[in-house]
CSV table of N, CA and C in Angstrom, one decimal:
chain,number,residue,atom,x,y,z
A,1,GLN,N,0.8,-1.2,-0.1
A,1,GLN,CA,-0.1,0.0,0.1
A,1,GLN,C,0.8,1.2,0.0
A,2,VAL,N,0.6,2.3,-0.7
A,2,VAL,CA,1.3,3.4,-1.0
A,2,VAL,C,0.3,4.5,-0.4
A,3,GLN,N,1.1,5.4,0.5
A,3,GLN,CA,0.5,6.8,0.9
A,3,GLN,C,1.3,7.8,0.6
A,4,LEU,N,0.5,8.7,0.2
A,4,LEU,CA,1.2,10.1,-0.2
A,4,LEU,C,0.6,11.0,0.5
A,5,ARG,N,1.6,11.9,1.2
A,5,ARG,CA,0.9,13.1,1.8
A,5,ARG,C,1.8,14.5,1.4
A,6,GLU,N,1.0,15.4,1.1
A,6,GLU,CA,1.5,16.8,0.4
A,6,GLU,C,1.6,17.6,1.6
A,7,SER,N,2.5,18.6,1.5
A,7,SER,CA,2.6,19.7,2.3
A,7,SER,C,3.4,20.9,1.5
A,8,GLY,N,3.3,22.0,2.0
A,8,GLY,CA,3.8,23.1,1.4
A,8,GLY,C,3.0,24.3,0.8
A,9,GLY,N,1.4,24.2,0.7
A,9,GLY,CA,0.6,24.7,0.3
A,9,GLY,C,0.7,26.1,1.2
A,10,GLY,N,-0.2,27.2,0.7
A,10,GLY,CA,-0.4,28.4,1.6
A,10,GLY,C,-0.6,29.5,0.7
A,11,SER,N,-0.6,30.8,1.1
A,11,SER,CA,-1.4,31.9,0.3
A,11,SER,C,-0.2,32.8,-0.2
A,12,VAL,N,-0.2,33.2,-1.1
A,12,VAL,CA,1.1,34.0,-1.7
A,12,VAL,C,0.1,35.1,-2.6
A,13,GLU,N,1.2,36.2,-2.8
A,13,GLU,CA,0.7,37.1,-3.7
A,13,GLU,C,1.1,36.9,-5.2
A,14,THR,N,0.5,37.4,-6.3
A,14,THR,CA,0.8,37.1,-7.5
A,14,THR,C,2.1,37.5,-7.8
A,15,GLY,N,3.0,36.7,-8.6
A,15,GLY,CA,4.3,36.6,-8.7
A,15,GLY,C,5.3,35.9,-7.7
A,16,GLY,N,4.6,35.5,-6.7
A,16,GLY,CA,5.3,34.9,-5.5
A,16,GLY,C,5.7,33.4,-5.8
A,17,SER,N,6.3,32.7,-4.8
A,17,SER,CA,6.6,31.4,-5.2
A,17,SER,C,6.1,30.6,-4.1
A,18,LEU,N,6.2,29.4,-4.1
A,18,LEU,CA,5.9,28.4,-3.3
A,18,LEU,C,6.6,27.1,-3.5
A,19,GLN,N,6.7,26.0,-2.9
A,19,GLN,CA,7.6,25.0,-3.0
A,19,GLN,C,6.5,23.9,-2.3
A,20,LEU,N,5.9,22.8,-3.0
A,20,LEU,CA,5.2,21.8,-2.5
A,20,LEU,C,5.9,20.5,-2.5
A,21,SER,N,5.7,19.7,-1.5
A,21,SER,CA,6.2,18.3,-1.0
A,21,SER,C,5.4,17.3,-1.2
A,22,CYS,N,5.8,16.2,-1.5
A,22,CYS,CA,5.1,15.1,-1.8
A,22,CYS,C,5.8,14.1,-1.2
A,23,GLU,N,5.2,13.4,0.2
A,23,GLU,CA,6.3,12.4,0.9
A,23,GLU,C,5.3,11.2,0.8
A,24,SER,N,6.2,10.0,0.4
A,24,SER,CA,5.5,8.7,0.0
A,24,SER,C,6.3,7.9,1.1
A,25,SER,N,4.8,6.7,1.5
A,25,SER,CA,5.5,5.8,2.4
A,25,SER,C,4.8,4.5,1.7
A,26,GLY,N,5.3,3.2,2.0
A,26,GLY,CA,5.1,2.0,1.6
A,26,GLY,C,5.8,1.6,0.4
A,27,TYR,N,5.4,0.8,-0.3
A,27,TYR,CA,6.0,0.2,-1.6
A,27,TYR,C,6.1,1.3,-2.9
A,28,TYR,N,7.4,1.2,-3.1
A,28,TYR,CA,7.7,2.4,-4.1
A,28,TYR,C,8.9,1.8,-4.8
A,29,HIS,N,8.8,1.9,-6.1
A,29,HIS,CA,9.8,1.8,-7.1
A,29,HIS,C,10.1,2.6,-8.1
A,30,ARG,N,11.5,2.7,-8.6
A,30,ARG,CA,11.8,3.9,-9.6
A,30,ARG,C,11.1,3.6,-10.9
A,31,SER,N,10.1,2.6,-11.2
A,31,SER,CA,9.5,2.5,-12.4
A,31,SER,C,8.0,3.0,-12.1
A,32,TRP,N,8.0,4.1,-11.3
A,32,TRP,CA,6.8,4.8,-11.0
A,32,TRP,C,6.7,6.2,-11.5
A,33,CYS,N,5.6,6.7,-12.0
A,33,CYS,CA,5.3,8.0,-12.4
A,33,CYS,C,4.8,8.7,-11.1
A,34,VAL,N,5.5,10.0,-10.8
A,34,VAL,CA,4.8,10.7,-9.9
A,34,VAL,C,4.3,12.1,-10.6
A,35,GLY,N,3.4,12.6,-10.1
A,35,GLY,CA,2.9,13.7,-10.7
A,35,GLY,C,2.0,14.6,-9.7
A,36,TRP,N,2.0,15.8,-10.2
A,36,TRP,CA,1.2,16.9,-9.4
A,36,TRP,C,-0.1,17.2,-10.3
A,37,PHE,N,-1.2,17.3,-9.4
A,37,PHE,CA,-2.4,17.6,-10.3
A,37,PHE,C,-3.1,18.9,-9.5
A,38,ARG,N,-3.9,19.6,-10.1
A,38,ARG,CA,-4.7,20.6,-9.4
A,38,ARG,C,-6.0,20.6,-9.8
A,39,GLN,N,-6.9,21.3,-8.9
A,39,GLN,CA,-8.4,21.2,-9.2
A,39,GLN,C,-9.0,22.6,-8.4
A,40,ALA,N,-9.6,23.5,-9.0
A,40,ALA,CA,-10.1,24.6,-8.5
A,40,ALA,C,-11.6,24.6,-8.5
A,41,PRO,N,-12.3,25.0,-7.6
A,41,PRO,CA,-13.7,24.8,-7.5
A,41,PRO,C,-14.2,25.2,-8.8
A,42,GLY,N,-15.5,24.4,-9.2
A,42,GLY,CA,-16.0,24.4,-10.4
A,42,GLY,C,-15.1,24.1,-11.9
A,43,LYS,N,-14.0,23.6,-11.6
A,43,LYS,CA,-13.1,23.3,-12.6
A,43,LYS,C,-12.7,21.8,-12.6
A,44,GLU,N,-12.3,21.3,-13.8
A,44,GLU,CA,-12.0,19.8,-13.9
A,44,GLU,C,-10.4,19.9,-13.3
A,45,ARG,N,-10.1,18.6,-12.9
A,45,ARG,CA,-8.9,18.4,-12.6
A,45,ARG,C,-7.8,18.6,-13.4
A,46,GLU,N,-6.7,19.0,-13.5
A,46,GLU,CA,-5.6,19.3,-14.4
A,46,GLU,C,-4.3,18.7,-13.9
A,47,GLY,N,-3.8,17.9,-14.6
A,47,GLY,CA,-2.6,17.5,-14.7
A,47,GLY,C,-1.4,18.3,-14.8
A,48,VAL,N,-0.3,18.7,-13.9
A,48,VAL,CA,0.3,20.0,-13.8
A,48,VAL,C,2.0,19.6,-14.3
A,49,ALA,N,2.2,18.5,-13.7
A,49,ALA,CA,4.0,18.3,-13.9
A,49,ALA,C,3.7,16.6,-13.4
A,50,ALA,N,4.7,16.1,-14.1
A,50,ALA,CA,5.0,14.5,-13.5
A,50,ALA,C,6.4,14.4,-14.1
A,51,ILE,N,6.9,13.3,-13.2
A,51,ILE,CA,8.3,12.8,-13.3
A,51,ILE,C,8.5,11.2,-13.2
A,52,TYR,N,9.1,10.9,-14.0
A,52,TYR,CA,9.4,9.1,-14.1
A,52,TYR,C,10.6,9.0,-13.3
A,53,LEU,N,10.4,8.4,-12.3
A,53,LEU,CA,11.5,8.2,-11.3
A,53,LEU,C,12.7,7.6,-11.8
A,54,ASP,N,12.7,6.6,-12.7
A,54,ASP,CA,13.6,6.0,-13.4
A,54,ASP,C,14.2,7.0,-14.5
A,55,GLY,N,15.3,7.7,-14.2
A,55,GLY,CA,15.7,8.6,-15.3
A,55,GLY,C,15.3,10.1,-15.1
A,56,LEU,N,14.3,10.2,-14.4
A,56,LEU,CA,13.9,11.4,-13.9
A,56,LEU,C,13.5,12.4,-15.1
A,57,ARG,N,12.9,11.9,-16.0
A,57,ARG,CA,12.4,12.8,-17.2
A,57,ARG,C,11.1,13.3,-16.7
A,58,THR,N,10.7,14.5,-17.3
A,58,THR,CA,9.6,15.0,-16.7
A,58,THR,C,8.7,15.5,-17.8
A,59,ALA,N,7.4,15.9,-17.5
A,59,ALA,CA,6.4,16.3,-18.3
A,59,ALA,C,5.8,17.7,-17.8
A,60,TYR,N,5.3,18.5,-18.6
A,60,TYR,CA,4.5,19.7,-17.8
A,60,TYR,C,3.3,20.3,-18.6
A,61,ALA,N,2.2,20.6,-17.9
A,61,ALA,CA,1.3,21.3,-18.7
A,61,ALA,C,1.6,22.6,-19.3
A,62,ASP,N,1.2,22.9,-20.6
A,62,ASP,CA,1.4,24.1,-21.0
A,62,ASP,C,1.3,25.4,-20.2
A,63,SER,N,0.3,25.3,-19.2
A,63,SER,CA,0.0,26.4,-18.5
A,63,SER,C,1.1,26.8,-17.5
A,64,VAL,N,2.0,26.0,-17.2
A,64,VAL,CA,3.0,26.1,-16.1
A,64,VAL,C,4.4,25.9,-16.6
A,65,LYS,N,4.6,25.5,-17.8
A,65,LYS,CA,6.0,25.4,-18.4
A,65,LYS,C,6.7,26.7,-18.2
A,66,GLY,N,7.7,26.6,-17.8
A,66,GLY,CA,8.8,27.6,-17.3
A,66,GLY,C,8.6,28.3,-16.1
A,67,ARG,N,7.5,28.0,-15.3
A,67,ARG,CA,7.3,28.6,-14.1
A,67,ARG,C,7.4,27.4,-13.1
A,68,PHE,N,7.0,26.3,-13.3
A,68,PHE,CA,6.9,25.0,-12.4
A,68,PHE,C,8.0,24.2,-12.7
A,69,THR,N,8.5,23.6,-11.5
A,69,THR,CA,9.8,22.4,-11.7
A,69,THR,C,9.3,21.4,-11.0
A,70,ILE,N,9.3,20.1,-11.5
A,70,ILE,CA,9.2,19.0,-10.4
A,70,ILE,C,10.3,18.2,-10.6
A,71,SER,N,10.7,17.7,-9.1
A,71,SER,CA,12.0,17.1,-9.3
A,71,SER,C,12.0,15.8,-8.0
A,72,GLU,N,12.9,15.2,-8.1
A,72,GLU,CA,13.0,14.2,-7.0
A,72,GLU,C,13.9,14.7,-5.9
A,73,VAL,N,13.2,15.2,-4.8
A,73,VAL,CA,14.3,15.6,-3.6
A,73,VAL,C,14.7,14.6,-3.0
A,74,THR,N,14.1,13.5,-2.5
A,74,THR,CA,14.9,12.0,-2.1
A,74,THR,C,14.0,11.1,-3.0
A,75,VAL,N,14.3,9.8,-2.7
A,75,VAL,CA,13.8,8.7,-3.2
A,75,VAL,C,12.3,8.7,-2.9
A,76,LYS,N,11.9,9.2,-1.6
A,76,LYS,CA,10.6,9.0,-1.4
A,76,LYS,C,9.9,10.5,-1.3
A,77,ASN,N,10.5,11.5,-1.9
A,77,ASN,CA,10.1,12.9,-1.7
A,77,ASN,C,10.1,13.5,-3.2
A,78,THR,N,9.1,13.9,-3.4
A,78,THR,CA,8.9,14.6,-4.9
A,78,THR,C,8.5,16.0,-4.8
A,79,GLY,N,9.2,16.9,-5.1
A,79,GLY,CA,8.8,18.5,-5.0
A,79,GLY,C,8.6,19.1,-6.0
A,80,LEU,N,7.5,20.0,-6.1
A,80,LEU,CA,7.1,21.2,-7.1
A,80,LEU,C,7.2,22.4,-6.8
A,81,GLU,N,8.6,23.0,-7.5
A,81,GLU,CA,8.5,24.4,-7.2
A,81,GLU,C,8.0,25.2,-7.9
A,82,MET,N,7.3,26.1,-7.5
A,82,MET,CA,6.4,27.1,-8.3
A,82,MET,C,6.7,28.5,-8.2
A,83,SER,N,6.9,29.1,-9.4
A,83,SER,CA,7.3,30.5,-9.2
A,83,SER,C,6.3,31.3,-10.2
A,84,ASP,N,6.6,32.5,-10.0
A,84,ASP,CA,5.7,33.5,-10.9
A,84,ASP,C,4.4,33.2,-10.8
A,85,LEU,N,3.8,32.8,-9.6
A,85,LEU,CA,2.5,32.4,-9.5
A,85,LEU,C,1.4,33.3,-10.0
A,86,LYS,N,0.2,32.8,-10.6
A,86,LYS,CA,-0.7,33.9,-10.8
A,86,LYS,C,-2.1,33.5,-10.4
A,87,THR,N,-3.2,34.2,-10.4
A,87,THR,CA,-4.3,33.9,-9.4
A,87,THR,C,-4.8,32.6,-10.3
A,88,GLY,N,-4.7,32.3,-11.3
A,88,GLY,CA,-5.2,31.2,-12.0
A,88,GLY,C,-4.7,29.8,-11.5
A,89,ASP,N,-3.5,30.1,-10.7
A,89,ASP,CA,-2.7,28.8,-10.1
A,89,ASP,C,-3.4,28.5,-8.8
A,90,SER,N,-4.4,29.4,-8.4
A,90,SER,CA,-5.0,28.9,-7.2
A,90,SER,C,-5.8,27.4,-7.3
A,91,ALA,N,-5.6,26.8,-6.5
A,91,ALA,CA,-6.3,25.5,-6.4
A,91,ALA,C,-5.9,24.5,-5.5
A,92,MET,N,-6.7,23.3,-5.3
A,92,MET,CA,-6.0,22.2,-4.5
A,92,MET,C,-4.9,21.5,-5.1
A,93,TYR,N,-4.0,21.2,-4.6
A,93,TYR,CA,-2.9,20.5,-5.4
A,93,TYR,C,-2.6,19.2,-4.8
A,94,TYR,N,-2.7,18.1,-5.6
A,94,TYR,CA,-2.6,16.8,-5.0
A,94,TYR,C,-1.5,16.2,-5.7
A,95,CYS,N,-0.8,15.3,-5.0
A,95,CYS,CA,0.2,14.2,-5.5
A,95,CYS,C,-0.6,12.9,-5.8
A,96,ALA,N,0.2,12.3,-6.8
A,96,ALA,CA,-0.3,11.1,-7.2
A,96,ALA,C,0.9,10.3,-7.9
A,97,ALA,N,0.7,8.8,-7.7
A,97,ALA,CA,1.8,8.2,-8.1
A,97,ALA,C,1.2,6.7,-8.8
A,98,GLU,N,1.8,6.2,-9.8
A,98,GLU,CA,1.4,4.9,-10.3
A,98,GLU,C,2.4,4.5,-11.2
A,99,PRO,N,2.7,3.0,-11.1
A,99,PRO,CA,3.4,2.2,-12.0
A,99,PRO,C,3.0,2.3,-13.5
A,100,VAL,N,3.1,3.3,-14.4
A,100,VAL,CA,3.1,3.3,-15.6
A,100,VAL,C,4.1,3.3,-16.6
A,101,GLY,N,4.1,3.1,-17.6
A,101,GLY,CA,5.1,3.0,-18.8
A,101,GLY,C,6.0,4.3,-18.6
A,102,ALA,N,7.3,4.3,-19.0
A,102,ALA,CA,7.9,5.6,-18.8
A,102,ALA,C,7.4,6.5,-19.9
A,103,SER,N,7.1,6.2,-21.1
A,103,SER,CA,6.5,7.2,-22.2
A,103,SER,C,5.4,7.4,-21.8
A,104,ASP,N,4.4,6.8,-21.2
A,104,ASP,CA,3.2,7.5,-20.8
A,104,ASP,C,3.6,8.4,-19.7
A,105,CYS,N,4.7,8.4,-19.0
A,105,CYS,CA,4.7,9.5,-17.9
A,105,CYS,C,5.4,10.6,-18.5
A,106,TYR,N,6.5,10.5,-19.2
A,106,TYR,CA,7.3,11.8,-19.8
A,106,TYR,C,6.8,12.3,-21.1
A,107,SER,N,5.7,11.8,-21.6
A,107,SER,CA,5.1,12.1,-23.0
A,107,SER,C,3.8,13.2,-22.2
A,108,GLY,N,3.5,13.0,-21.2
A,108,GLY,CA,2.3,13.7,-20.7
A,108,GLY,C,1.1,13.2,-20.7
A,109,SER,N,1.0,12.0,-21.3
A,109,SER,CA,-0.2,11.4,-21.5
A,109,SER,C,-0.9,11.0,-20.1
A,110,TRP,N,0.0,10.5,-19.2
A,110,TRP,CA,-0.5,10.1,-17.7
A,110,TRP,C,-1.3,11.2,-17.1
A,111,LEU,N,-0.7,12.5,-17.3
A,111,LEU,CA,-1.3,13.5,-16.6
A,111,LEU,C,-2.7,14.1,-17.1
A,112,LYS,N,-2.9,13.3,-18.3
A,112,LYS,CA,-4.4,13.6,-18.7
A,112,LYS,C,-5.2,12.4,-18.6
A,113,THR,N,-4.7,11.4,-18.2
A,113,THR,CA,-5.4,9.9,-18.1
A,113,THR,C,-5.5,9.4,-16.5
A,114,ALA,N,-4.8,9.9,-15.8
A,114,ALA,CA,-4.4,9.4,-14.4
A,114,ALA,C,-6.0,9.4,-13.8
A,115,GLY,N,-6.4,8.2,-13.0
A,115,GLY,CA,-7.7,8.2,-12.4
A,115,GLY,C,-7.6,7.1,-11.2
A,116,ASN,N,-8.5,6.4,-10.8
A,116,ASN,CA,-8.6,5.7,-10.0
A,116,ASN,C,-7.6,4.6,-9.5
A,117,SER,N,-6.9,4.2,-10.5
A,117,SER,CA,-5.8,3.3,-10.3
A,117,SER,C,-4.7,3.9,-9.8
A,118,ALA,N,-4.3,5.2,-9.6
A,118,ALA,CA,-3.3,5.6,-9.2
A,118,ALA,C,-3.6,6.1,-7.9
A,119,TYR,N,-2.5,6.1,-7.0
A,119,TYR,CA,-2.7,6.4,-5.6
A,119,TYR,C,-2.7,8.0,-5.5
A,120,TRP,N,-3.3,8.6,-4.6
A,120,TRP,CA,-3.5,9.9,-4.3
A,120,TRP,C,-3.4,10.6,-3.0
A,121,GLY,N,-2.8,11.5,-3.0
A,121,GLY,CA,-2.8,12.2,-1.6
A,121,GLY,C,-4.1,13.0,-1.2
A,122,GLN,N,-4.0,13.6,0.0
A,122,GLN,CA,-5.3,14.2,0.3
A,122,GLN,C,-5.3,15.7,-0.1
A,123,GLY,N,-4.2,16.2,-0.6
A,123,GLY,CA,-4.0,17.6,-1.4
A,123,GLY,C,-3.6,18.6,-0.4
A,124,THR,N,-3.1,19.8,-0.8
A,124,THR,CA,-2.7,21.0,-0.2
A,124,THR,C,-3.1,21.9,-1.0
A,125,GLN,N,-3.8,23.0,-0.2
A,125,GLN,CA,-4.1,24.3,-0.9
A,125,GLN,C,-3.2,25.4,-1.1
A,126,VAL,N,-3.3,25.9,-2.5
A,126,VAL,CA,-2.6,27.0,-2.9
A,126,VAL,C,-3.3,28.0,-3.2
A,127,THR,N,-3.3,29.2,-2.8
A,127,THR,CA,-4.1,30.6,-2.9
A,127,THR,C,-3.3,31.7,-3.4
A,128,VAL,N,-3.6,32.1,-4.6
A,128,VAL,CA,-2.6,33.2,-5.0
A,128,VAL,C,-3.6,34.5,-5.3
A,129,SER,N,-3.1,35.6,-4.7
A,129,SER,CA,-4.2,36.6,-4.7
A,129,SER,C,-3.4,38.0,-5.4
A,130,GLY,N,-4.2,39.0,-5.5
A,130,GLY,CA,-3.5,40.2,-5.9
A,130,GLY,C,-3.5,40.4,-7.6
């Protein structure tokens, strides 16, 4: 059983930065894809960034390219650095993980298809104002 726990959310002003953290426990293997997703009230869930742990190749949504960076902080901790935050980035941010194929992960397709077969955290709120 894999458990994921997010932390690092908060409130910032437009243009500010935040760093989110996803700590995992339980079975974990490098042939897993770990990603960050977000959902704002009244909107569909959006895949933001993903990293394939074996090789650390990454994928990003167009809306965050150049502003967000996903990285492996430790083998059990995946971070999301967010800079130049905009009000449209306000959402609940979720970490998810799943043993999918490498190309599904770093091509970005998993960000669009991840669902109930993935493991999900409880989320951390990010609010951008101003």
